[in-house]
PDB file of C-alpha atoms in Angstrom:
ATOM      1  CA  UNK P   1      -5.680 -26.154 105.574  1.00 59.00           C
ATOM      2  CA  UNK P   2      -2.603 -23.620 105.451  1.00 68.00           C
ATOM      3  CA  UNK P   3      -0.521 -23.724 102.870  1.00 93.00           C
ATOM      4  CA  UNK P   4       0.810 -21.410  99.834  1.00 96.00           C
ATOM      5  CA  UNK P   5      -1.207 -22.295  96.645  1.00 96.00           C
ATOM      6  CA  UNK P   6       0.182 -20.980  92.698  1.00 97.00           C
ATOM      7  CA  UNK P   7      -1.698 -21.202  89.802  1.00 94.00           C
ATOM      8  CA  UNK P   8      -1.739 -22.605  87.223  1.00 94.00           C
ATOM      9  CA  UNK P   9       0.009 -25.418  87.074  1.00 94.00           C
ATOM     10  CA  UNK P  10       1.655 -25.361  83.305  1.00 95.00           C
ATOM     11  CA  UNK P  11       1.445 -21.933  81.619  1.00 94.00           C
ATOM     12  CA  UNK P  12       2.480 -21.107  78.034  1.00 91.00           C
ATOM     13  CA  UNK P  13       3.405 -17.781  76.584  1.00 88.00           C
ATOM     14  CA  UNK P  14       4.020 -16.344  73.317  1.00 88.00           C
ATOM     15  CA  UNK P  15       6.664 -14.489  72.117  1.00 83.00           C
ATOM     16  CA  UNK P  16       6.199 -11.096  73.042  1.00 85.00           C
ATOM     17  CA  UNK P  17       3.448 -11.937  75.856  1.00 91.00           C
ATOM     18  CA  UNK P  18       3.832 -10.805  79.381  1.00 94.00           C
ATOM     19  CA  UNK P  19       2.518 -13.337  81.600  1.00 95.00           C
ATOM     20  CA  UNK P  20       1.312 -13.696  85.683  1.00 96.00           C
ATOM     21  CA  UNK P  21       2.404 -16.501  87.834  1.00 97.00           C
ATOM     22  CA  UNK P  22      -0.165 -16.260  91.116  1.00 97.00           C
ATOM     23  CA  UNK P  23       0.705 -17.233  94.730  1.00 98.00           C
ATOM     24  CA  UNK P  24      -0.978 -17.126  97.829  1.00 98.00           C
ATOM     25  CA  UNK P  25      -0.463 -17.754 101.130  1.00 97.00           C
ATOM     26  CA  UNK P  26      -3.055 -18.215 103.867  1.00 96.00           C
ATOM     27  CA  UNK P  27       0.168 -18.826 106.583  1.00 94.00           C
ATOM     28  CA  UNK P  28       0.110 -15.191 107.461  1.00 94.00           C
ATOM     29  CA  UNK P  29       3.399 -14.972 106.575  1.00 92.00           C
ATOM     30  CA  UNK P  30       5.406 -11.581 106.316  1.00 91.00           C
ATOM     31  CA  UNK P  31       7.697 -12.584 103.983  1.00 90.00           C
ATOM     32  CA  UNK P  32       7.431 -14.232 100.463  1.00 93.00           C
ATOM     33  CA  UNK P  33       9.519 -15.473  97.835  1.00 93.00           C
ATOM     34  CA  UNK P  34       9.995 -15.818  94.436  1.00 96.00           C
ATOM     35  CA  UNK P  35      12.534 -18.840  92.703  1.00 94.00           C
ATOM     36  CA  UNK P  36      13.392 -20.020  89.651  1.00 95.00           C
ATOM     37  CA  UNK P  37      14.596 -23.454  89.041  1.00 93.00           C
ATOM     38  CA  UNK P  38      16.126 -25.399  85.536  1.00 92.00           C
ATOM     39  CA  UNK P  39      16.229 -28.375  85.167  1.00 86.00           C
ATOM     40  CA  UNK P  40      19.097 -30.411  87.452  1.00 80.00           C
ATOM     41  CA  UNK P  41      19.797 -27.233  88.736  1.00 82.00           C
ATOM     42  CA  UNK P  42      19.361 -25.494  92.330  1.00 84.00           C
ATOM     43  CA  UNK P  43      16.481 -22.627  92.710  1.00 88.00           C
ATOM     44  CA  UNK P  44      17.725 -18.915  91.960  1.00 91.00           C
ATOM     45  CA  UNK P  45      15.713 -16.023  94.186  1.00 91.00           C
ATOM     46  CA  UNK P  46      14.477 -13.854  91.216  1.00 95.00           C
ATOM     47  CA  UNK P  47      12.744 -11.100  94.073  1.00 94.00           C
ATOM     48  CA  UNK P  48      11.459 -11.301  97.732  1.00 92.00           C
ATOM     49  CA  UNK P  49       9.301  -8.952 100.012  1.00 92.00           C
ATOM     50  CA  UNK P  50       9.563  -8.493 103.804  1.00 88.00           C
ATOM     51  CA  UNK P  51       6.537  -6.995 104.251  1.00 90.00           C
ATOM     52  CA  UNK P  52       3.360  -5.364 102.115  1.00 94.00           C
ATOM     53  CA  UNK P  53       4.329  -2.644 100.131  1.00 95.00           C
ATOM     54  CA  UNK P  54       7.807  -3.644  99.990  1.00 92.00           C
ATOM     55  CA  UNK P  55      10.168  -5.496  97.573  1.00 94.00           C
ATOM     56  CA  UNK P  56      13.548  -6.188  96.441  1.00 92.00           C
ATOM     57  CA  UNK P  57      15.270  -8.019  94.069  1.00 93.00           C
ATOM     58  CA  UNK P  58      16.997 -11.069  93.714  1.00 91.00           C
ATOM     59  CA  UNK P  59      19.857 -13.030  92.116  1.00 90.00           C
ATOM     60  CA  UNK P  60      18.529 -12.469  88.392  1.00 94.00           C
ATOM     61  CA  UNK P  61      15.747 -10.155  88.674  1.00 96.00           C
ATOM     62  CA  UNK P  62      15.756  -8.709  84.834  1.00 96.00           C
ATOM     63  CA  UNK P  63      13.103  -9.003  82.742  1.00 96.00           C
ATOM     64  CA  UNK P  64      10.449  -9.955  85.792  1.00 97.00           C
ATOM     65  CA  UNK P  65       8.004  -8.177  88.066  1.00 97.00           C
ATOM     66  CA  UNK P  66       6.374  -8.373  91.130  1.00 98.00           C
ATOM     67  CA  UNK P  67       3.965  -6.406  92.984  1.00 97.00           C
ATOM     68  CA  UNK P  68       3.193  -6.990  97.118  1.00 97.00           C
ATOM     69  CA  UNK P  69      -0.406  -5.106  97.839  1.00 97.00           C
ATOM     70  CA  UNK P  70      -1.708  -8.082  99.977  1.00 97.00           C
ATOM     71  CA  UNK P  71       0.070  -9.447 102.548  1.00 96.00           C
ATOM     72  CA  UNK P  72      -1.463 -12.818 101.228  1.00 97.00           C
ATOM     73  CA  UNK P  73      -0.407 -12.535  97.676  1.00 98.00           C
ATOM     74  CA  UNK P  74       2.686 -11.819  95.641  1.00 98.00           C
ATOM     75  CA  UNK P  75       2.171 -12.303  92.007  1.00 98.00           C
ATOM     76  CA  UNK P  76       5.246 -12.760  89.575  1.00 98.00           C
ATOM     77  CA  UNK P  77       5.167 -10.885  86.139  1.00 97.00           C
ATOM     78  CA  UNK P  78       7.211 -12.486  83.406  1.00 96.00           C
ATOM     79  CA  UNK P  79       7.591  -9.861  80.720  1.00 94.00           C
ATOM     80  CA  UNK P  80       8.831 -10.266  77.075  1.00 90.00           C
ATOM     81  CA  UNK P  81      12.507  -8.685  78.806  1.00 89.00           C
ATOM     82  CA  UNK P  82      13.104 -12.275  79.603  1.00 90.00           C
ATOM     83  CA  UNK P  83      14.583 -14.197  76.769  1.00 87.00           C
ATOM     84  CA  UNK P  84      14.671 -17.735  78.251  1.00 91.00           C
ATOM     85  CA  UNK P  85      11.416 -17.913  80.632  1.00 92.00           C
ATOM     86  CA  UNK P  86      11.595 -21.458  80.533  1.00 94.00           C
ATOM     87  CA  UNK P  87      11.449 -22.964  83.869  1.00 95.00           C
ATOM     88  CA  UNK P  88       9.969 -24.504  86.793  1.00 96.00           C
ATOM     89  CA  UNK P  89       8.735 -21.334  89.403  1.00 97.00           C
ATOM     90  CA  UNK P  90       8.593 -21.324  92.920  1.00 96.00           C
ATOM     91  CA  UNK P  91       6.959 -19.353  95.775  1.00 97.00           C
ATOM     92  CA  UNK P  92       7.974 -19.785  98.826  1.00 94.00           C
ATOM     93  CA  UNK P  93       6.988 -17.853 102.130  1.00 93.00           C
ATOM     94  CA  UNK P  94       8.489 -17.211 105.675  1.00 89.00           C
ATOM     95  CA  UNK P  95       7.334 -16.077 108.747  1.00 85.00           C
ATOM     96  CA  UNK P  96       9.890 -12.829 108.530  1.00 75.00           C
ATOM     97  CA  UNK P  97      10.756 -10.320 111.591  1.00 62.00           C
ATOM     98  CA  UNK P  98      14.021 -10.707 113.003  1.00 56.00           C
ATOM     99  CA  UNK P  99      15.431 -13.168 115.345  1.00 48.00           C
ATOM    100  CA  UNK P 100      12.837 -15.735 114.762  1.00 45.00           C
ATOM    101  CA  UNK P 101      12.919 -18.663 112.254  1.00 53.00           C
ATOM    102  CA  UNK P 102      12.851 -18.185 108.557  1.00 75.00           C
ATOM    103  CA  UNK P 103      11.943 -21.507 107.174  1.00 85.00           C
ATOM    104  CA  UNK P 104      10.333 -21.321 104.314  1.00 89.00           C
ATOM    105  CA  UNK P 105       7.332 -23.266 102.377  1.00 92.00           C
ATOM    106  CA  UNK P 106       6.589 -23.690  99.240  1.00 95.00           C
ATOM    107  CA  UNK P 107       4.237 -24.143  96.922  1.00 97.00           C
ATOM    108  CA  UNK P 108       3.273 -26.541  94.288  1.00 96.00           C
ATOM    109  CA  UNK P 109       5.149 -24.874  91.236  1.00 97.00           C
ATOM    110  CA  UNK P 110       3.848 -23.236  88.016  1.00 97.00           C
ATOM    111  CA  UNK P 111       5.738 -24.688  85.358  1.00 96.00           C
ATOM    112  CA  UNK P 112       6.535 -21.829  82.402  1.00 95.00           C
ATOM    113  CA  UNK P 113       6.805 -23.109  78.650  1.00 93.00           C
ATOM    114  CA  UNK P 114       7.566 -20.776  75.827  1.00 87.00           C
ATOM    115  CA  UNK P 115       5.350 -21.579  72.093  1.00 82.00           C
TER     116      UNK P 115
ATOM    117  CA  UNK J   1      26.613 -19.979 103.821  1.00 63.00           C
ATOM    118  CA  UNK J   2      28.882 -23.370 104.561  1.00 63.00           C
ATOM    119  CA  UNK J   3      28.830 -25.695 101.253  1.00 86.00           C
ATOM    120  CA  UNK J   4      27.345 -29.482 102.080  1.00 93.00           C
ATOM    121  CA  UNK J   5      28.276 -32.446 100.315  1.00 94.00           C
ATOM    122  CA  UNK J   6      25.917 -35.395  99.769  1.00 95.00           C
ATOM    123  CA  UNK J   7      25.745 -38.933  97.942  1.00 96.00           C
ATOM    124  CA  UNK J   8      24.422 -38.166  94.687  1.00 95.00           C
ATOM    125  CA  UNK J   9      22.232 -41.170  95.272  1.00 97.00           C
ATOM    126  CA  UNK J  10      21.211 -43.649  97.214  1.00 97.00           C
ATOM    127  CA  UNK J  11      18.533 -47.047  97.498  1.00 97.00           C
ATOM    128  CA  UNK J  12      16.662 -48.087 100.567  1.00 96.00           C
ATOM    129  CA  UNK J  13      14.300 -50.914 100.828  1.00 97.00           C
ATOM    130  CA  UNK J  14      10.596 -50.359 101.479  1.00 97.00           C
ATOM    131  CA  UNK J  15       9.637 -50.407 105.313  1.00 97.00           C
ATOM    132  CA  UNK J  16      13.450 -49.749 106.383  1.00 97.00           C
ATOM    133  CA  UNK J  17      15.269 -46.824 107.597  1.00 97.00           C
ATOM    134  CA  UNK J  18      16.898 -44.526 105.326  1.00 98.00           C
ATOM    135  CA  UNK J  19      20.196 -42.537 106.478  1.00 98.00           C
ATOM    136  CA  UNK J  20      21.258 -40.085 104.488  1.00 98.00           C
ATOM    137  CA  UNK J  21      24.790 -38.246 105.142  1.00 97.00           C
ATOM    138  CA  UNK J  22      25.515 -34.358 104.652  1.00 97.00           C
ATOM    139  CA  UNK J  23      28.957 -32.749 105.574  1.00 96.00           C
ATOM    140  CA  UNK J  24      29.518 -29.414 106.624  1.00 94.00           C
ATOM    141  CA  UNK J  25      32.697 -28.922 107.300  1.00 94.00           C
ATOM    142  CA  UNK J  26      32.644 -25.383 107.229  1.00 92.00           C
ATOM    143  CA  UNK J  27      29.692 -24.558 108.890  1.00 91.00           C
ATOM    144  CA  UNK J  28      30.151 -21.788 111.638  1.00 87.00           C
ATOM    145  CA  UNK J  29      28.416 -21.484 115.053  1.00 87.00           C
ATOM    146  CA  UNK J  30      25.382 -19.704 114.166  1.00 84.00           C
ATOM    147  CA  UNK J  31      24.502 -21.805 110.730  1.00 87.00           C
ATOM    148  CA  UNK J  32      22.098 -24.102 111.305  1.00 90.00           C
ATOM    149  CA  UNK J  33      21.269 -27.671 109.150  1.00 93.00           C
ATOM    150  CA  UNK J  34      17.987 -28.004 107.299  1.00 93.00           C
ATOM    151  CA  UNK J  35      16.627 -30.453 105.280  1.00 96.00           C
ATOM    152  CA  UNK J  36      14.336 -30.221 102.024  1.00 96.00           C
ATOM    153  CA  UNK J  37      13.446 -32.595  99.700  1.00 97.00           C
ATOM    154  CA  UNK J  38      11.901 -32.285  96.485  1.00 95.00           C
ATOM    155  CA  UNK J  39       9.434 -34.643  94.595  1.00 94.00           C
ATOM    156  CA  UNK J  40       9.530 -35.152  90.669  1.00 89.00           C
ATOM    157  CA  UNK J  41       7.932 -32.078  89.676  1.00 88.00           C
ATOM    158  CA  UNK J  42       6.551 -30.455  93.076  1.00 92.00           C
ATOM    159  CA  UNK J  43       8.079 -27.455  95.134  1.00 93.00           C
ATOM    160  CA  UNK J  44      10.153 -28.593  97.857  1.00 94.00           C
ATOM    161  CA  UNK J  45       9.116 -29.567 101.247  1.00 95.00           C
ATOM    162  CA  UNK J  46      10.875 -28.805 104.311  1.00 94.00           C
ATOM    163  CA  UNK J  47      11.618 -31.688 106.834  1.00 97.00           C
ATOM    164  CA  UNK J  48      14.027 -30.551 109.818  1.00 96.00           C
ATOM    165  CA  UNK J  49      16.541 -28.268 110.971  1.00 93.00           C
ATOM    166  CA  UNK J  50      18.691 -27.809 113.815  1.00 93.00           C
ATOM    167  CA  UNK J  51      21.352 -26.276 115.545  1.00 92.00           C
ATOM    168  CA  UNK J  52      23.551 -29.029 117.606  1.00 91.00           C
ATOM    169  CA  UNK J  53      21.005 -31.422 119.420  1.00 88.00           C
ATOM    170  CA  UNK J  54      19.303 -33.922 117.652  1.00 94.00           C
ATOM    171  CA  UNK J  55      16.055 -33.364 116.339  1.00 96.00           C
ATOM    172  CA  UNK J  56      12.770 -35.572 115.640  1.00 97.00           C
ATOM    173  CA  UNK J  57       9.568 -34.602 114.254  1.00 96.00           C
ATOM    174  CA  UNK J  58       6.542 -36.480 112.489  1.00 96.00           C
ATOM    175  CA  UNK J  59       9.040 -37.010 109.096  1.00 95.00           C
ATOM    176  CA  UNK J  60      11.913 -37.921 110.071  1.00 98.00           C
ATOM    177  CA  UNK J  61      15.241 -37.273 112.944  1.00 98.00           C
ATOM    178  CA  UNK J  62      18.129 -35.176 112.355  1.00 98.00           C
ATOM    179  CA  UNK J  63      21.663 -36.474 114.127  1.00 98.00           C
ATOM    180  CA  UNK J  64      24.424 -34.019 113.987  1.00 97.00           C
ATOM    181  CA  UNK J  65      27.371 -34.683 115.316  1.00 96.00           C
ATOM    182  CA  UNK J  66      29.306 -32.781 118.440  1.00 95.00           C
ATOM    183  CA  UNK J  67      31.829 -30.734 116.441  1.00 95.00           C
ATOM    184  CA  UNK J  68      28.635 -30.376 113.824  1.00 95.00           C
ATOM    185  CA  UNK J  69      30.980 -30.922 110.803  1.00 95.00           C
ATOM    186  CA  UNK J  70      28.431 -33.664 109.507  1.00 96.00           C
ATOM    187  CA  UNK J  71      25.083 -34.760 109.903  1.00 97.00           C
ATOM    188  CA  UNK J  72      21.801 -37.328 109.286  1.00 98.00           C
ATOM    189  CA  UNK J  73      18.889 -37.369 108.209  1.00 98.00           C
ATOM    190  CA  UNK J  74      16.651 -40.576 109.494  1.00 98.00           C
ATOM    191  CA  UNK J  75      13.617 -41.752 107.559  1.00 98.00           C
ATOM    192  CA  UNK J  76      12.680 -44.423 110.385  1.00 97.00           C
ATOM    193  CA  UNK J  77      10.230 -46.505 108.253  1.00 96.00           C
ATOM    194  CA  UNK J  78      10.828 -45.543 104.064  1.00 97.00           C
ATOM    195  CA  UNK J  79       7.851 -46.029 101.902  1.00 97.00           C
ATOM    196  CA  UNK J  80       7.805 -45.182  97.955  1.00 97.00           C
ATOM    197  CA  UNK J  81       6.275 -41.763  98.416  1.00 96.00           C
ATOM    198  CA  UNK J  82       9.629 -41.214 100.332  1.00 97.00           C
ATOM    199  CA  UNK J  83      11.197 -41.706  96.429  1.00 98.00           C
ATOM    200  CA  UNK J  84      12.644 -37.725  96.258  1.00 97.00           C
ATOM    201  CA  UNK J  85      16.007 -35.859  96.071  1.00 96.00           C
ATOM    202  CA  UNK J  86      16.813 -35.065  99.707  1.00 97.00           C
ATOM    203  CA  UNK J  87      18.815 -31.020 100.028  1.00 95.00           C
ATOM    204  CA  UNK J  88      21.003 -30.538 103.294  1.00 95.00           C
ATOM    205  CA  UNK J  89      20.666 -26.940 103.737  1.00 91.00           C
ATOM    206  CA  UNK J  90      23.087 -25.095 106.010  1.00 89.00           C
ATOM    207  CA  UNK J  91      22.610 -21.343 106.597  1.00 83.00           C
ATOM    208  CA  UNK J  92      22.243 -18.841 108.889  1.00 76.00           C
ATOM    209  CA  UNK J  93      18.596 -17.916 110.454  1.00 66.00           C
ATOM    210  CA  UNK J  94      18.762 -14.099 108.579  1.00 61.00           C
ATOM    211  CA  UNK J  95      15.667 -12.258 106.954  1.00 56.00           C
ATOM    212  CA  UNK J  96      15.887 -10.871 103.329  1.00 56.00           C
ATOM    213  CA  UNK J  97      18.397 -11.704 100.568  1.00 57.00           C
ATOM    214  CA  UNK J  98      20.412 -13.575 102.897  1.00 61.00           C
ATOM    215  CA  UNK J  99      17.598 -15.736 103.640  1.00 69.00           C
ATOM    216  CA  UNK J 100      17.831 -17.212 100.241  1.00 74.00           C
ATOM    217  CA  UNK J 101      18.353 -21.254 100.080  1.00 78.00           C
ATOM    218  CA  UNK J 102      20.899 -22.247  98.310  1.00 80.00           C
ATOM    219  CA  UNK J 103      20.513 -26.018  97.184  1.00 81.00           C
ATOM    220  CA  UNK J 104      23.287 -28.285  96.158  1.00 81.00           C
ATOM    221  CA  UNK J 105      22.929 -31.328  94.364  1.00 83.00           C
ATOM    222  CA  UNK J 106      21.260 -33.559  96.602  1.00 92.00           C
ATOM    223  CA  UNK J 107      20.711 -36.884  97.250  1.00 96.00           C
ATOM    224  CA  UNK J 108      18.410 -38.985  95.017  1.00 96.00           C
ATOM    225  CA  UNK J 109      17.081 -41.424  97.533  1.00 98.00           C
ATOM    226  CA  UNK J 110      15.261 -44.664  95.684  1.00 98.00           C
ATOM    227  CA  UNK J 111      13.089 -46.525  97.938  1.00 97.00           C
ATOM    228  CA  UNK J 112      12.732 -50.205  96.183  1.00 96.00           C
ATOM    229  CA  UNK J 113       9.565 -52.117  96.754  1.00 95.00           C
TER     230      UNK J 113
END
């Protein structure tokens, strides 16, 4: 089946802990995305790639990382920059290129608690 | 990208239709109307979109109207798994940052056994 899978499900960090949020996509999908969503609140693009290799950030990039080597993957880094990591994350990916659609999918969510 | 306004909530009954509303006033000629929704705890899954003509896939139909200021979304036959806050989406079809989705409140929709 296609589809965009993140793991884990529930992760906990410490204080002072970077952590990795995984996400994969086997759509073949250009473009990928990264979201962050509180709860009763809309999703917030934290950083999104076009293409491997390439990157930019989103609405509240600070204190997170990402890296695109695989066009399949696009794993999020939570570092100890961000004070309230708290949250529900989202990947999300697109078929990209210009002129065609961009609807996006997403997957299941890793949730992100702070011990 | 045009703001939407939905019910906050809604019920439907198990086995009937559910309608649920979105206005876009605002939206301009080359935003188009998508739908998400969003379990309890899962990402969120897209449903439709569409430009002007009505739409129907496997999920659900999408009815906008001519001057495209408002539209609906049609769950033909609701069953509890349909139980999910529904997001009407409007936005241009752009790559990058602008490709962003910006959700609103959405619609709880409660389908009652």
């Amino acid at each position: 089946d296609g589809g965009i899978t993140q793991s884990p499900k529930y992760l906990f960090r410490k204080e002072g802990q970077n952590v990795t949020l995984s996400c994969e996509q086997n759509l073949n999908h250009d473009a990928m995305y990264w979201y962050r969503q509180d709860p009763g609140q809309g999703l917030r693009l934290i950083y999104y790639s076009q293409i491997v290799n390439d990157f930019q950030k989103g609405d509240i990039a600070e204190g997170y990382s990402v890296s695109r080597e695989k066009k399949e993957s696009f794993p999020l880094t939570v570092t100890s920059a961000q004070k309230n990591p708290t949250a529900f994350y989202l990947c999300a990916s697109s078929m990209g290129g210009t002129g065609g659609m961009e609807t996006q999918y997403f997957g299941p969510g890793t949730r992100l608690l702070v011990l | 990208d045009a703001k939407t306004t939905q019910p906050p909530s809604m019920d439907c009954a198990e086995g009937r239709a559910a309608n649920l509303p979105c206005n876009h006033s605002t939206i301009s000629g080359n935003e188009y109307v998508y739908w998400y929704r969003q379990i309890h705890s899962q990402g969120p899954q897209y449903i439709i979109h569409g430009l002007k003509n009505n739409e129907t896939n496997e999920m659900a139909s999408l009815i906008i109207t001519e001057d495209r200021k408002s539209s609906t979304l049609i769950l033909p036959h609701a069953t509890l798994r349909d139980t999910a806050v529904y997001y009407c989406i409007v936005r241009a079809n752009y790559g990058g940052a602008t490709n962003k989705l910006i959700f609103g409140t959405g619609t709880l929709l409660a389908v009652q056994p």
